[in-house]
C-alpha cells in the first residue's frame, strides 16, 4: 500500500507523514512504538528507504488507518534526497528518547489527535489485514519544530508587510507632505525587510544611504581594475570581482545596480552605462567609448573584416564588450555588418569613407 | 490648511515610529529563529524551498539586498549571491561550446563539481532562484522552459516566442529540421528558416548537412554526451572575466 507524495515531519515525540495534496490525510507514529530502524540504499529503479520496525499495536490503540498489517514494519521512501540526513535525525531522536522527559507541545497544527485516523476514501474497514507493506513516499522532510517556528516567523513578517503598505498608501495620498528624511528612513526599513518599494521608486529612486556608501566604496575598489581593462567592465564582471574579493557579506545583484545608478549623481569618477542591447557596463569617467570606436575602426580596417570573437582576441577584451564596441561603431556609421550563418562580421563602411 | 498638513505629517511620523519599533522586534524574532534553524536552511534544500515560498507568499524578497535582515541573520544572501558567481563562471566557460544556452541539469552538475566535495548541497531550485536575481545585471540571463526542464540563457541574444518554441521542439531529440517545424507548428518554410538561422548565428545551433534527408539543426546545449565533460583549463580561463 503506497501513499504517493507527502511531507515527513519529525518531532521529539512522533513521526508524522502528511499527504502533500490532501492535508486531511495524516499519519502519525509515536516514536515510542519504534523498535529499530534500518537503511535501504537506493538501487536502479529503487529509491532510498528507511525501514521502521514497530512494536505490535497495543490493545488500547486508538483508531488508525489500518487495524493491523501482516508486517511489523513500514517503509519510508525518499524519491529525491533527504534519506541520509533524516535517518541520522530519526536515530538521534530514538536514542535520546526525549518523549519520556519533554512534554508534547500543545500547539500542533498538523493534526488533532495522537494517532490520527485517515479520512475519506483511504479509510478502510476496521477488520482488514493488509497484505502489502505500507510505504510512505516522502518528498519533503523537516524537523517539525523548524517548520512551526518558520510559520510563526512568517506571520510576523506579514504584519510588517501590511504596515509598510499602509504607510506607502499614506505617502501616496500626502504626496508632498512627507519629508525627505522620512522617505529615506522608510526606504531603509523596506530594504531591511526585503519589501519592494511600491511608491517612492518613481519619485526618489531605489537608492538608500547604504547604496550611497556602497557607490563610494565601489569607486575606490574599481579604479585599478578598470584601468587594467581599458576603462570599461560589464556589470556582471564587476559583480564577480567584488563578491570574490569580499568573501563574506556579499552584494546582491540589486545592491550593485542600485549603487551604480547613484555613481553619476555623486560625482564619482565612474559611471554606469546601458547599451541598446541592455548590456550594462561601468566606465571610468575619463573613458570615452566613442573615441575607442575610432581605434576599433583602424583595427578592423587593417584586417579587412572582423567578427566580435576575433576582435576580442586581438584587442584583449571580453567578447561581450567587443561586440558592443563594434555595434556602437556600426551605429555611428563607421562599420557595416555582414550577417550570415557563418557569423556576424564587421567591415569598414566604405560608403562613409569613399564617396 | 496648515493644521491639516500638520496632521498628515504627524500621522506619517507616528507610523514610521511604529514601524521602527516593530522592525526591532522582528529583528529579535529573526535572530532567535536563526540561532535555532540557521543550519537547517544551509543544509536542507527542501527547507529553503519552503522558506522561499513562504516569503514570496507574504510579499517579501529575502534576496533583494545583502543588507536585508534575512541575508544578514540567516545567511541566505551569501549562499545565493555566491552561487550566482559560480553560475556566471560556468556559463562563461562553456559559452563557446553551446552559444550561451545550457540545460539546468548540466549547469547543476558543473556547479556541483566546481564547489567540491565538502560544499553544501545545492538544488536545481537554488540555481533557478540565483539566476532570477542575476537578470538585473543586464547580462541576458534568462530561463526557458523546455520539455519538463529548463534551458538557461546567459548571453544577451534576443530569443522571442518563435525561438523558444523551436527550442522546445528540439529538446526531444537534441535536434530539429525544417520539415519537423513545419509539420508540428504549421509554419511556412521562411519562418522556420529565419528562426534556425538566428540560432545558428548566435552559436546556439550547429548545422549537420551530412544527415540523410533534411539538414539537422543540433543544439549543443542538449547534447547529453557532453554532460559532465570537464571544463578544460582554457575554458576555465575564460570563466574569470
Coordinates of C-alpha atoms in Angstrom, one line a residue:
Chain A
X1 CA 0.0 0.0 0.0
X2 CA 1.5 3.3 -1.1
X3 CA 1.0 6.9 0.0
X4 CA 2.2 8.8 -3.0
X5 CA 3.6 12.1 -2.1
X6 CA 4.0 13.6 1.4
X7 CA 5.7 15.7 3.9
X8 CA 7.6 13.9 6.6
X9 CA 7.9 15.6 9.9
X10 CA 9.9 14.6 13.0
X11 CA 9.2 15.9 16.5
X12 CA 10.6 14.8 19.8
X13 CA 7.5 12.6 20.2
X14 CA 6.3 11.5 16.8
X15 CA 6.9 10.7 13.2
X16 CA 4.3 12.4 11.1
X17 CA 3.5 11.9 7.5
X18 CA 1.1 14.3 5.8
X19 CA -0.2 14.0 2.3
X20 CA 1.1 16.9 0.2
X21 CA -2.1 17.3 -1.7
X22 CA -4.7 16.2 0.8
X23 CA -3.8 17.8 4.1
X24 CA -6.5 15.9 5.9
X25 CA -4.7 12.7 5.2
X26 CA -2.2 12.4 8.0
X27 CA -0.5 9.5 9.7
X28 CA 1.4 9.7 13.0
X29 CA 3.5 7.2 14.8
X30 CA 4.7 7.7 18.3
X31 CA 8.5 7.3 18.5
X32 CA 8.0 5.0 21.5
X33 CA 6.4 2.5 19.1
X34 CA 9.7 2.2 17.1
X35 CA 11.8 -0.9 17.8
X36 CA 14.6 0.0 15.4
X37 CA 15.2 1.5 12.0
X38 CA 17.4 0.4 9.1
X39 CA 18.5 2.0 5.9
X40 CA 18.0 0.6 2.4
X41 CA 20.3 2.2 -0.1
X42 CA 18.9 3.3 -3.5
X43 CA 19.3 1.0 -6.4
X44 CA 18.4 1.0 -10.1
X45 CA 14.7 1.9 -10.2
X46 CA 14.5 1.9 -6.4
X47 CA 14.6 4.9 -4.2
X48 CA 16.5 5.1 -0.9
X49 CA 14.4 3.9 2.0
X50 CA 14.2 3.7 5.8
X51 CA 12.5 0.7 7.2
X52 CA 10.8 1.4 10.5
X53 CA 10.2 -1.6 12.7
X54 CA 7.3 -1.2 15.1
X55 CA 6.2 -2.9 18.3
X56 CA 2.9 -4.7 18.0
X57 CA 0.0 -2.4 18.4
X58 CA -1.3 -2.2 22.0
X59 CA -4.9 -3.2 22.6
X60 CA -5.8 0.3 23.6
X61 CA -4.5 1.8 20.4
X62 CA -6.8 4.5 19.0
X63 CA -8.3 4.0 15.6
X64 CA -5.8 4.4 12.8
X65 CA -5.8 3.9 9.1
X66 CA -5.5 0.2 9.4
X67 CA -6.4 -2.2 12.1
X68 CA -3.5 -4.4 11.5
X69 CA -0.9 -5.4 8.9
X70 CA 0.8 -8.7 8.2
X71 CA 4.0 -6.8 8.6
X72 CA 5.6 -5.4 11.6
X73 CA 7.3 -2.6 9.8
X74 CA 6.6 0.2 7.4
X75 CA 8.8 1.9 4.8
X76 CA 9.7 5.5 4.2
X77 CA 10.6 6.1 0.6
X78 CA 12.8 9.0 -0.5
X79 CA 12.5 9.7 -4.2
X80 CA 14.9 12.6 -4.1
X81 CA 17.4 13.2 -1.4
X82 CA 16.9 13.5 2.3
X83 CA 17.2 9.9 3.3
X84 CA 20.6 10.1 4.8
X85 CA 20.0 13.2 6.9
X86 CA 16.6 12.0 8.0
X87 CA 17.9 8.7 9.1
X88 CA 20.5 10.4 11.2
X89 CA 18.0 12.6 12.9
X90 CA 15.5 9.8 13.5
X91 CA 18.2 7.7 15.0
X92 CA 19.1 10.6 17.3
X93 CA 15.5 11.0 18.5
X94 CA 15.1 7.3 19.1
X95 CA 18.3 7.2 21.0
X96 CA 17.7 10.2 23.2
X97 CA 14.1 9.2 24.0
X98 CA 13.2 12.8 24.8
X99 CA 9.5 11.9 24.7
X100 CA 10.0 10.5 28.2
X101 CA 11.0 13.8 29.6
X102 CA 9.7 16.5 27.4
X103 CA 6.0 17.2 27.4
X104 CA 4.4 17.1 24.0
X105 CA 4.0 20.6 22.5
X106 CA 0.5 21.9 22.9
X107 CA 0.2 23.6 19.6
X108 CA 0.1 21.0 16.8
X109 CA -1.5 22.5 13.8
X110 CA -0.5 19.4 11.9
X111 CA -3.1 17.1 13.3
X112 CA -5.7 16.9 16.0
X113 CA -5.2 13.7 18.0
X114 CA -2.2 11.5 18.8
X115 CA -3.0 8.8 16.3
X116 CA -4.9 10.3 13.5
X117 CA -7.4 8.3 11.6
X118 CA -7.2 8.8 7.9
X119 CA -10.4 10.3 6.5
X120 CA -12.1 10.0 3.2
X121 CA -11.6 7.3 0.7
X122 CA -8.5 5.9 2.4
X123 CA -10.4 4.8 5.4
X124 CA -10.5 1.0 5.3
X125 CA -12.8 -1.4 7.0
X126 CA -11.6 -1.9 10.6
X127 CA -11.0 -5.6 10.3
X128 CA -8.9 -5.5 7.2
X129 CA -5.5 -7.1 7.3
X130 CA -3.0 -5.8 4.8
X131 CA -1.0 -8.0 2.5
X132 CA 1.4 -5.3 1.5
X133 CA 4.0 -3.3 3.3
X134 CA 2.8 0.3 3.9
X135 CA 5.2 2.6 2.1
X136 CA 5.1 6.3 2.7
X137 CA 6.7 8.4 -0.1
X138 CA 8.5 11.3 1.4
X139 CA 9.1 14.3 -0.9
X140 CA 9.8 16.8 1.8
X141 CA 11.3 16.3 5.3
X142 CA 11.6 18.7 8.1
X143 CA 12.0 18.9 11.8
X144 CA 8.5 19.8 13.0
X145 CA 9.9 22.4 15.3
X146 CA 11.7 24.2 12.5
X147 CA 8.6 24.1 10.3
X148 CA 6.4 25.6 13.1
X149 CA 8.9 28.3 14.0
X150 CA 9.1 29.2 10.4
X151 CA 5.4 29.6 10.1
X152 CA 5.3 31.8 13.2
X153 CA 8.1 33.9 11.9
X154 CA 6.3 34.4 8.6
X155 CA 3.2 35.5 10.4
X156 CA 5.2 38.3 12.0
X157 CA 6.9 39.2 8.7
X158 CA 3.5 39.5 7.1
X159 CA 2.5 42.1 9.8
X160 CA 5.5 44.2 8.7
X161 CA 4.4 44.0 5.1
X162 CA 0.9 45.1 6.0
X163 CA 2.3 48.0 8.0
X164 CA 4.5 49.1 5.2
X165 CA 1.7 49.0 2.7
X166 CA -0.4 51.3 4.9
X167 CA 2.5 53.7 5.2
X168 CA 3.1 53.6 1.5
X169 CA -0.6 54.5 0.9
X170 CA -0.4 57.4 3.3
X171 CA 2.7 58.7 1.4
X172 CA 0.8 58.4 -1.9
X173 CA -2.1 60.4 -0.5
X174 CA 0.0 63.1 1.1
X175 CA 2.4 63.4 -1.9
X176 CA 4.5 66.4 -0.9
X177 CA 3.9 66.2 2.9
X178 CA 6.4 63.6 3.8
X179 CA 9.9 64.9 4.4
X180 CA 13.0 63.8 2.6
X181 CA 14.3 62.4 5.8
X182 CA 11.2 60.3 6.4
X183 CA 11.3 58.9 2.9
X184 CA 14.9 57.9 3.4
X185 CA 14.0 56.2 6.7
X186 CA 11.1 54.4 5.1
X187 CA 13.2 53.1 2.2
X188 CA 15.8 51.7 4.6
X189 CA 13.1 49.9 6.6
X190 CA 11.8 48.4 3.3
X191 CA 15.4 47.4 2.4
X192 CA 15.9 45.6 5.7
X193 CA 12.7 43.6 5.3
X194 CA 13.1 42.9 1.6
X195 CA 9.8 44.6 0.8
X196 CA 9.6 46.0 -2.7
X197 CA 9.3 49.8 -2.7
X198 CA 5.9 50.5 -4.2
X199 CA 5.6 54.2 -4.1
X200 CA 8.7 56.2 -3.8
X201 CA 10.7 54.5 -6.5
X202 CA 9.4 56.7 -9.3
X203 CA 9.9 59.9 -7.4
X204 CA 13.0 59.2 -5.4
X205 CA 14.8 56.2 -6.8
X206 CA 15.5 53.0 -5.0
X207 CA 18.8 54.2 -3.5
X208 CA 19.3 54.4 0.2
X209 CA 22.2 55.6 2.4
X210 CA 23.5 52.1 2.2
X211 CA 23.7 52.3 -1.6
X212 CA 25.3 55.7 -1.4
X213 CA 28.1 54.3 0.8
X214 CA 28.4 51.3 -1.5
X215 CA 28.7 53.6 -4.5
X216 CA 31.6 55.4 -2.9
X217 CA 33.3 52.1 -1.9
X218 CA 32.9 50.8 -5.5
X219 CA 34.6 53.9 -6.9
X220 CA 37.6 53.1 -4.7
X221 CA 37.6 49.3 -5.4
X222 CA 37.1 49.5 -9.2
X223 CA 39.5 52.2 -10.2
X224 CA 42.5 50.0 -10.7
X225 CA 40.7 47.0 -12.3
X226 CA 39.0 49.4 -14.7
X227 CA 42.3 50.9 -15.7
X228 CA 43.7 47.4 -16.3
X229 CA 40.8 46.5 -18.5
X230 CA 40.8 49.5 -20.8
X231 CA 38.5 51.6 -18.8
X232 CA 35.3 49.5 -19.1
X233 CA 33.8 46.4 -17.5
X234 CA 30.5 44.7 -17.7
X235 CA 28.3 44.8 -14.6
X236 CA 28.5 41.0 -14.5
X237 CA 32.3 41.2 -14.3
X238 CA 32.0 43.8 -11.5
X239 CA 29.6 41.6 -9.6
X240 CA 32.0 38.6 -9.7
X241 CA 35.1 40.7 -9.0
X242 CA 33.6 42.5 -6.0
X243 CA 32.0 39.4 -4.4
X244 CA 35.0 37.2 -4.9
X245 CA 37.1 39.9 -3.1
X246 CA 34.6 40.2 -0.3
X247 CA 34.2 36.5 0.5
X248 CA 31.5 37.3 3.1
X249 CA 28.6 39.7 3.3
X250 CA 28.3 39.6 -0.4
X251 CA 26.4 42.2 -2.5
X252 CA 23.1 41.2 -4.1
X253 CA 22.8 41.9 -7.8
X254 CA 20.2 44.6 -6.9
X255 CA 22.5 46.2 -4.4
X256 CA 25.2 46.6 -7.1
X257 CA 22.8 48.0 -9.7
X258 CA 21.2 50.4 -7.2
X259 CA 24.6 51.6 -6.1
X260 CA 25.9 52.1 -9.6
X261 CA 22.8 54.1 -10.5
X262 CA 24.0 56.7 -8.0
X263 CA 27.6 57.0 -9.3
X264 CA 26.9 59.9 -11.6
X265 CA 24.8 61.9 -9.2
X266 CA 27.5 61.5 -6.5
X267 CA 30.1 62.9 -9.0
X268 CA 32.3 59.8 -8.6
X269 CA 34.9 59.0 -11.2
X270 CA 32.9 56.1 -12.6
X271 CA 29.6 55.9 -14.3
X272 CA 27.0 53.3 -15.3
X273 CA 26.2 53.0 -19.0
X274 CA 23.4 50.9 -20.6
X275 CA 23.9 49.9 -24.2
X276 CA 20.9 49.5 -26.6
X277 CA 21.2 45.7 -26.2
X278 CA 20.5 46.1 -22.4
X279 CA 24.1 45.2 -21.5
X280 CA 25.2 47.3 -18.5
X281 CA 28.8 48.5 -18.0
X282 CA 30.8 50.6 -15.7
X283 CA 33.2 53.0 -17.3
X284 CA 35.8 55.4 -16.0
X285 CA 34.6 59.0 -16.4
X286 CA 37.8 59.5 -18.4
X287 CA 36.8 56.7 -20.7
X288 CA 35.3 57.7 -24.0
X289 CA 33.8 54.8 -25.8
X290 CA 33.2 56.9 -28.9
X291 CA 36.9 57.5 -29.1
X292 CA 37.6 53.8 -28.7
X293 CA 35.4 53.3 -31.8
X294 CA 37.9 55.2 -33.9
X295 CA 40.7 52.9 -32.9
X296 CA 38.4 49.9 -33.4
X297 CA 37.8 51.1 -37.0
X298 CA 41.5 51.2 -37.6
X299 CA 41.9 47.6 -36.3
X300 CA 39.1 46.3 -38.4
X301 CA 40.4 48.2 -41.5
X302 CA 43.9 46.6 -41.0
X303 CA 42.4 43.2 -41.0
X304 CA 39.8 43.8 -43.7
X305 CA 37.0 42.5 -41.6
X306 CA 36.5 41.1 -38.1
X307 CA 33.9 39.2 -36.0
X308 CA 33.4 40.1 -32.4
X309 CA 35.3 37.0 -31.3
X310 CA 38.3 37.9 -33.5
X311 CA 38.3 41.5 -32.4
X312 CA 38.1 40.5 -28.8
X313 CA 41.1 38.2 -29.1
X314 CA 43.2 40.9 -30.9
X315 CA 42.5 43.6 -28.5
X316 CA 42.3 41.6 -25.3
X317 CA 38.7 42.4 -24.4
X318 CA 35.8 40.2 -23.4
X319 CA 33.6 39.1 -26.3
X320 CA 30.6 40.8 -24.8
X321 CA 32.3 44.2 -24.7
X322 CA 34.0 43.7 -28.0
X323 CA 30.6 43.1 -29.6
X324 CA 29.1 46.3 -28.0
X325 CA 32.0 48.4 -29.3
X326 CA 31.6 47.1 -32.8
X327 CA 27.8 47.6 -32.6
X328 CA 28.4 51.2 -31.5
X329 CA 30.8 51.7 -34.4
X330 CA 28.1 50.5 -36.7
X331 CA 25.6 52.7 -35.1
X332 CA 27.9 55.7 -35.7
X333 CA 28.2 54.7 -39.3
X334 CA 31.9 53.6 -39.3
X335 CA 31.3 49.9 -39.7
X336 CA 28.7 47.8 -41.6
X337 CA 27.8 44.3 -41.0
X338 CA 27.6 41.1 -42.9
X339 CA 25.2 38.9 -41.1
X340 CA 25.3 35.3 -42.4
X341 CA 25.1 31.9 -40.8
X342 CA 28.9 31.9 -40.6
X343 CA 28.5 34.6 -38.0
X344 CA 28.3 38.4 -37.7
X345 CA 31.2 40.1 -39.4
X346 CA 32.0 43.8 -39.4
X347 CA 33.6 45.7 -42.3
X348 CA 34.7 49.3 -42.6
X349 CA 31.8 51.3 -44.0
X350 CA 33.1 52.2 -47.4
X351 CA 30.0 54.3 -48.1
X352 CA 31.3 56.7 -45.5
X353 CA 34.9 56.8 -46.4
X354 CA 34.8 56.6 -50.2
X355 CA 32.4 59.0 -51.8
Chain B
X1 CA -5.0 74.3 5.9
X2 CA -1.7 74.3 7.8
X3 CA -3.4 72.3 10.5
X4 CA -4.4 69.6 8.1
X5 CA -0.8 69.4 6.8
X6 CA 0.5 69.1 10.3
X7 CA -1.8 66.2 11.0
X8 CA -0.7 64.5 7.9
X9 CA 3.0 64.6 8.8
X10 CA 2.2 63.6 12.4
X11 CA 0.4 60.5 11.2
X12 CA 3.3 59.5 8.9
X13 CA 5.8 60.1 11.7
X14 CA 3.7 58.0 14.1
X15 CA 3.5 55.1 11.7
X16 CA 7.2 55.3 10.9
X17 CA 8.0 55.3 14.6
X18 CA 5.7 52.3 15.0
X19 CA 7.4 50.5 12.1
X20 CA 10.8 51.2 13.5
X21 CA 9.8 49.6 16.8
X22 CA 8.2 46.6 15.1
X23 CA 11.2 46.3 12.9
X24 CA 13.4 46.0 16.0
X25 CA 11.1 43.3 17.4
X26 CA 11.1 41.4 14.2
X27 CA 14.9 41.6 14.1
X28 CA 14.9 39.9 17.5
X29 CA 12.5 37.2 16.4
X30 CA 14.6 36.6 13.3
X31 CA 17.7 36.3 15.4
X32 CA 16.0 33.7 17.6
X33 CA 14.9 31.8 14.6
X34 CA 18.4 32.0 13.2
X35 CA 20.0 30.7 16.3
X36 CA 17.9 27.6 16.2
X37 CA 17.5 26.9 12.5
X38 CA 20.2 28.7 10.5
X39 CA 21.9 25.3 10.0
X40 CA 18.7 23.8 8.7
X41 CA 18.5 26.5 6.0
X42 CA 22.1 26.0 5.0
X43 CA 21.9 22.2 4.8
X44 CA 18.4 21.4 3.8
X45 CA 17.4 22.4 0.2
X46 CA 13.8 21.5 0.9
X47 CA 13.6 23.7 3.8
X48 CA 15.0 26.5 1.7
X49 CA 12.2 26.0 -0.9
X50 CA 9.7 26.1 1.9
X51 CA 11.3 29.3 3.3
X52 CA 11.4 31.0 -0.2
X53 CA 7.8 30.0 -1.0
X54 CA 6.5 31.4 2.3
X55 CA 8.5 34.7 1.8
X56 CA 7.0 35.0 -1.7
X57 CA 3.5 34.4 -0.4
X58 CA 3.7 37.3 2.0
X59 CA 5.4 39.6 -0.4
X60 CA 9.0 39.6 0.9
X61 CA 12.1 39.1 -1.1
X62 CA 14.8 37.7 1.2
X63 CA 17.4 38.1 -1.6
X64 CA 16.8 41.7 -2.6
X65 CA 19.7 43.0 -0.6
X66 CA 22.8 41.8 1.2
X67 CA 21.9 44.4 3.7
X68 CA 18.5 42.9 4.4
X69 CA 17.8 41.2 7.8
X70 CA 17.2 37.8 6.1
X71 CA 20.6 37.9 4.4
X72 CA 22.5 39.3 7.5
X73 CA 21.0 36.9 10.0
X74 CA 20.1 33.8 8.1
X75 CA 23.0 33.9 5.7
X76 CA 20.7 33.2 2.8
X77 CA 22.1 36.1 0.9
X78 CA 25.7 34.9 0.8
X79 CA 24.5 31.4 -0.2
X80 CA 22.7 32.6 -3.3
X81 CA 25.0 35.5 -4.3
X82 CA 28.0 33.2 -4.2
X83 CA 26.0 30.7 -6.2
X84 CA 25.4 33.5 -8.7
X85 CA 29.1 34.0 -9.2
X86 CA 29.6 30.3 -9.7
X87 CA 26.8 30.1 -12.3
X88 CA 28.3 33.1 -14.2
X89 CA 31.7 31.4 -14.3
X90 CA 30.3 28.1 -15.6
X91 CA 28.3 29.8 -18.3
X92 CA 31.2 31.9 -19.4
X93 CA 33.5 28.9 -19.6
X94 CA 31.1 26.8 -21.7
X95 CA 29.7 29.6 -23.9
X96 CA 31.9 28.9 -26.8
X97 CA 30.6 25.3 -26.8
X98 CA 26.9 26.0 -26.6
X99 CA 26.4 29.6 -27.7
X100 CA 25.2 30.6 -24.2
X101 CA 22.4 28.1 -23.8
X102 CA 22.8 25.3 -21.2
X103 CA 20.4 22.9 -19.6
X104 CA 19.6 23.2 -15.9
X105 CA 20.9 19.7 -15.4
X106 CA 24.3 20.3 -17.0
X107 CA 24.6 23.6 -15.1
X108 CA 23.8 21.9 -11.9
X109 CA 26.4 19.2 -12.5
X110 CA 29.1 21.7 -13.4
X111 CA 28.4 23.9 -10.5
X112 CA 28.4 21.0 -8.0
X113 CA 31.8 19.9 -9.5
X114 CA 33.2 23.4 -9.1
X115 CA 32.0 23.6 -5.5
X116 CA 33.8 20.5 -4.5
X117 CA 33.1 17.5 -2.3
X118 CA 32.7 19.3 1.0
X119 CA 30.4 22.2 0.0
X120 CA 26.8 22.4 0.9
X121 CA 24.2 20.7 -1.2
X122 CA 22.7 22.9 -3.9
X123 CA 19.5 22.0 -5.6
X124 CA 18.2 23.0 -9.1
X125 CA 15.6 25.2 -7.3
X126 CA 18.5 27.0 -5.7
X127 CA 20.1 27.6 -9.1
X128 CA 16.9 29.0 -10.6
X129 CA 16.4 31.4 -7.7
X130 CA 20.0 32.6 -8.1
X131 CA 19.6 33.1 -11.8
X132 CA 16.4 35.1 -11.4
X133 CA 18.4 37.5 -9.3
X134 CA 21.2 37.7 -11.8
X135 CA 18.9 39.1 -14.6
X136 CA 19.0 42.6 -13.1
X137 CA 22.7 42.9 -14.1
X138 CA 21.7 43.2 -17.8
X139 CA 23.6 40.2 -18.9
X140 CA 20.9 38.4 -20.8
X141 CA 20.3 35.7 -18.2
X142 CA 17.0 34.0 -18.9
X143 CA 15.2 30.8 -18.0
X144 CA 13.4 29.0 -20.9
X145 CA 11.1 26.1 -20.0
X146 CA 11.6 23.1 -22.3
X147 CA 10.1 19.7 -22.0
X148 CA 9.8 19.5 -18.2
X149 CA 13.1 21.1 -17.5
X150 CA 14.8 24.5 -18.3
X151 CA 17.3 25.9 -20.7
X152 CA 19.4 28.7 -19.1
X153 CA 20.4 31.5 -21.4
X154 CA 23.4 33.5 -20.4
X155 CA 24.0 35.9 -23.3
X156 CA 22.1 39.0 -24.3
X157 CA 20.8 37.4 -27.5
X158 CA 17.2 38.1 -28.3
X159 CA 15.1 35.0 -28.1
X160 CA 11.5 35.6 -28.8
X161 CA 8.5 33.2 -28.6
X162 CA 9.3 31.7 -32.0
X163 CA 12.8 30.8 -31.0
X164 CA 11.6 29.4 -27.7
X165 CA 9.0 27.2 -29.3
X166 CA 11.6 25.8 -31.7
X167 CA 14.0 25.1 -28.8
X168 CA 11.2 23.2 -27.0
X169 CA 10.6 21.2 -30.2
X170 CA 14.3 20.4 -30.5
X171 CA 14.5 19.3 -26.8
X172 CA 13.1 15.8 -27.5
X173 CA 15.9 14.6 -29.8
X174 CA 18.6 17.3 -29.4
X175 CA 18.0 18.5 -33.0
X176 CA 15.2 19.7 -35.3
X177 CA 14.7 20.0 -39.0
X178 CA 12.7 22.5 -41.1
X179 CA 10.1 19.9 -42.1
X180 CA 9.6 18.9 -38.4
X181 CA 8.9 22.6 -37.5
X182 CA 6.6 23.0 -40.5
X183 CA 4.6 19.9 -39.6
X184 CA 4.5 20.4 -35.8
X185 CA 4.0 24.1 -35.7
X186 CA 2.3 24.6 -39.1
X187 CA 4.7 27.4 -40.1
X188 CA 5.8 28.4 -43.5
X189 CA 9.3 27.5 -44.6
X190 CA 10.6 31.0 -44.4
X191 CA 9.5 31.5 -40.8
X192 CA 11.2 28.2 -39.7
X193 CA 14.4 29.1 -41.6
X194 CA 14.6 32.5 -40.0
X195 CA 14.4 31.1 -36.5
X196 CA 17.0 28.4 -37.3
X197 CA 19.4 30.9 -38.9
X198 CA 19.2 33.1 -35.9
X199 CA 20.1 30.2 -33.6
X200 CA 23.0 29.3 -35.9
X201 CA 24.3 32.9 -35.9
X202 CA 24.2 33.0 -32.1
X203 CA 26.2 29.8 -31.9
X204 CA 23.3 28.0 -30.2
X205 CA 22.7 25.6 -33.0
X206 CA 25.0 23.7 -35.3
X207 CA 24.1 22.5 -38.8
X208 CA 24.6 18.9 -39.9
X209 CA 24.2 18.8 -43.6
X210 CA 25.6 15.2 -43.8
X211 CA 22.5 13.8 -42.3
X212 CA 20.3 11.7 -44.5
X213 CA 17.2 13.6 -45.5
X214 CA 16.7 17.1 -44.2
X215 CA 19.6 19.1 -42.7
X216 CA 19.5 18.7 -39.0
X217 CA 20.0 21.7 -36.6
X218 CA 21.6 20.4 -33.4
X219 CA 21.6 22.2 -30.1
X220 CA 24.9 21.7 -28.3
X221 CA 23.1 22.6 -25.1
X222 CA 21.1 19.4 -25.5
X223 CA 24.0 17.0 -26.4
X224 CA 23.7 14.6 -23.5
X225 CA 27.0 13.0 -24.3
X226 CA 28.8 16.3 -23.5
X227 CA 27.4 16.3 -20.0
X228 CA 29.9 16.0 -17.2
X229 CA 32.6 16.7 -19.6
X230 CA 35.3 18.5 -17.6
X231 CA 35.8 22.2 -18.1
X232 CA 39.2 22.5 -19.7
X233 CA 41.9 24.8 -18.4
X234 CA 41.4 27.1 -21.4
X235 CA 37.7 27.3 -20.7
X236 CA 38.4 28.0 -17.1
X237 CA 40.5 31.0 -18.1
X238 CA 37.5 32.4 -20.0
X239 CA 35.5 32.0 -16.8
X240 CA 37.3 34.7 -15.0
X241 CA 36.2 37.8 -16.9

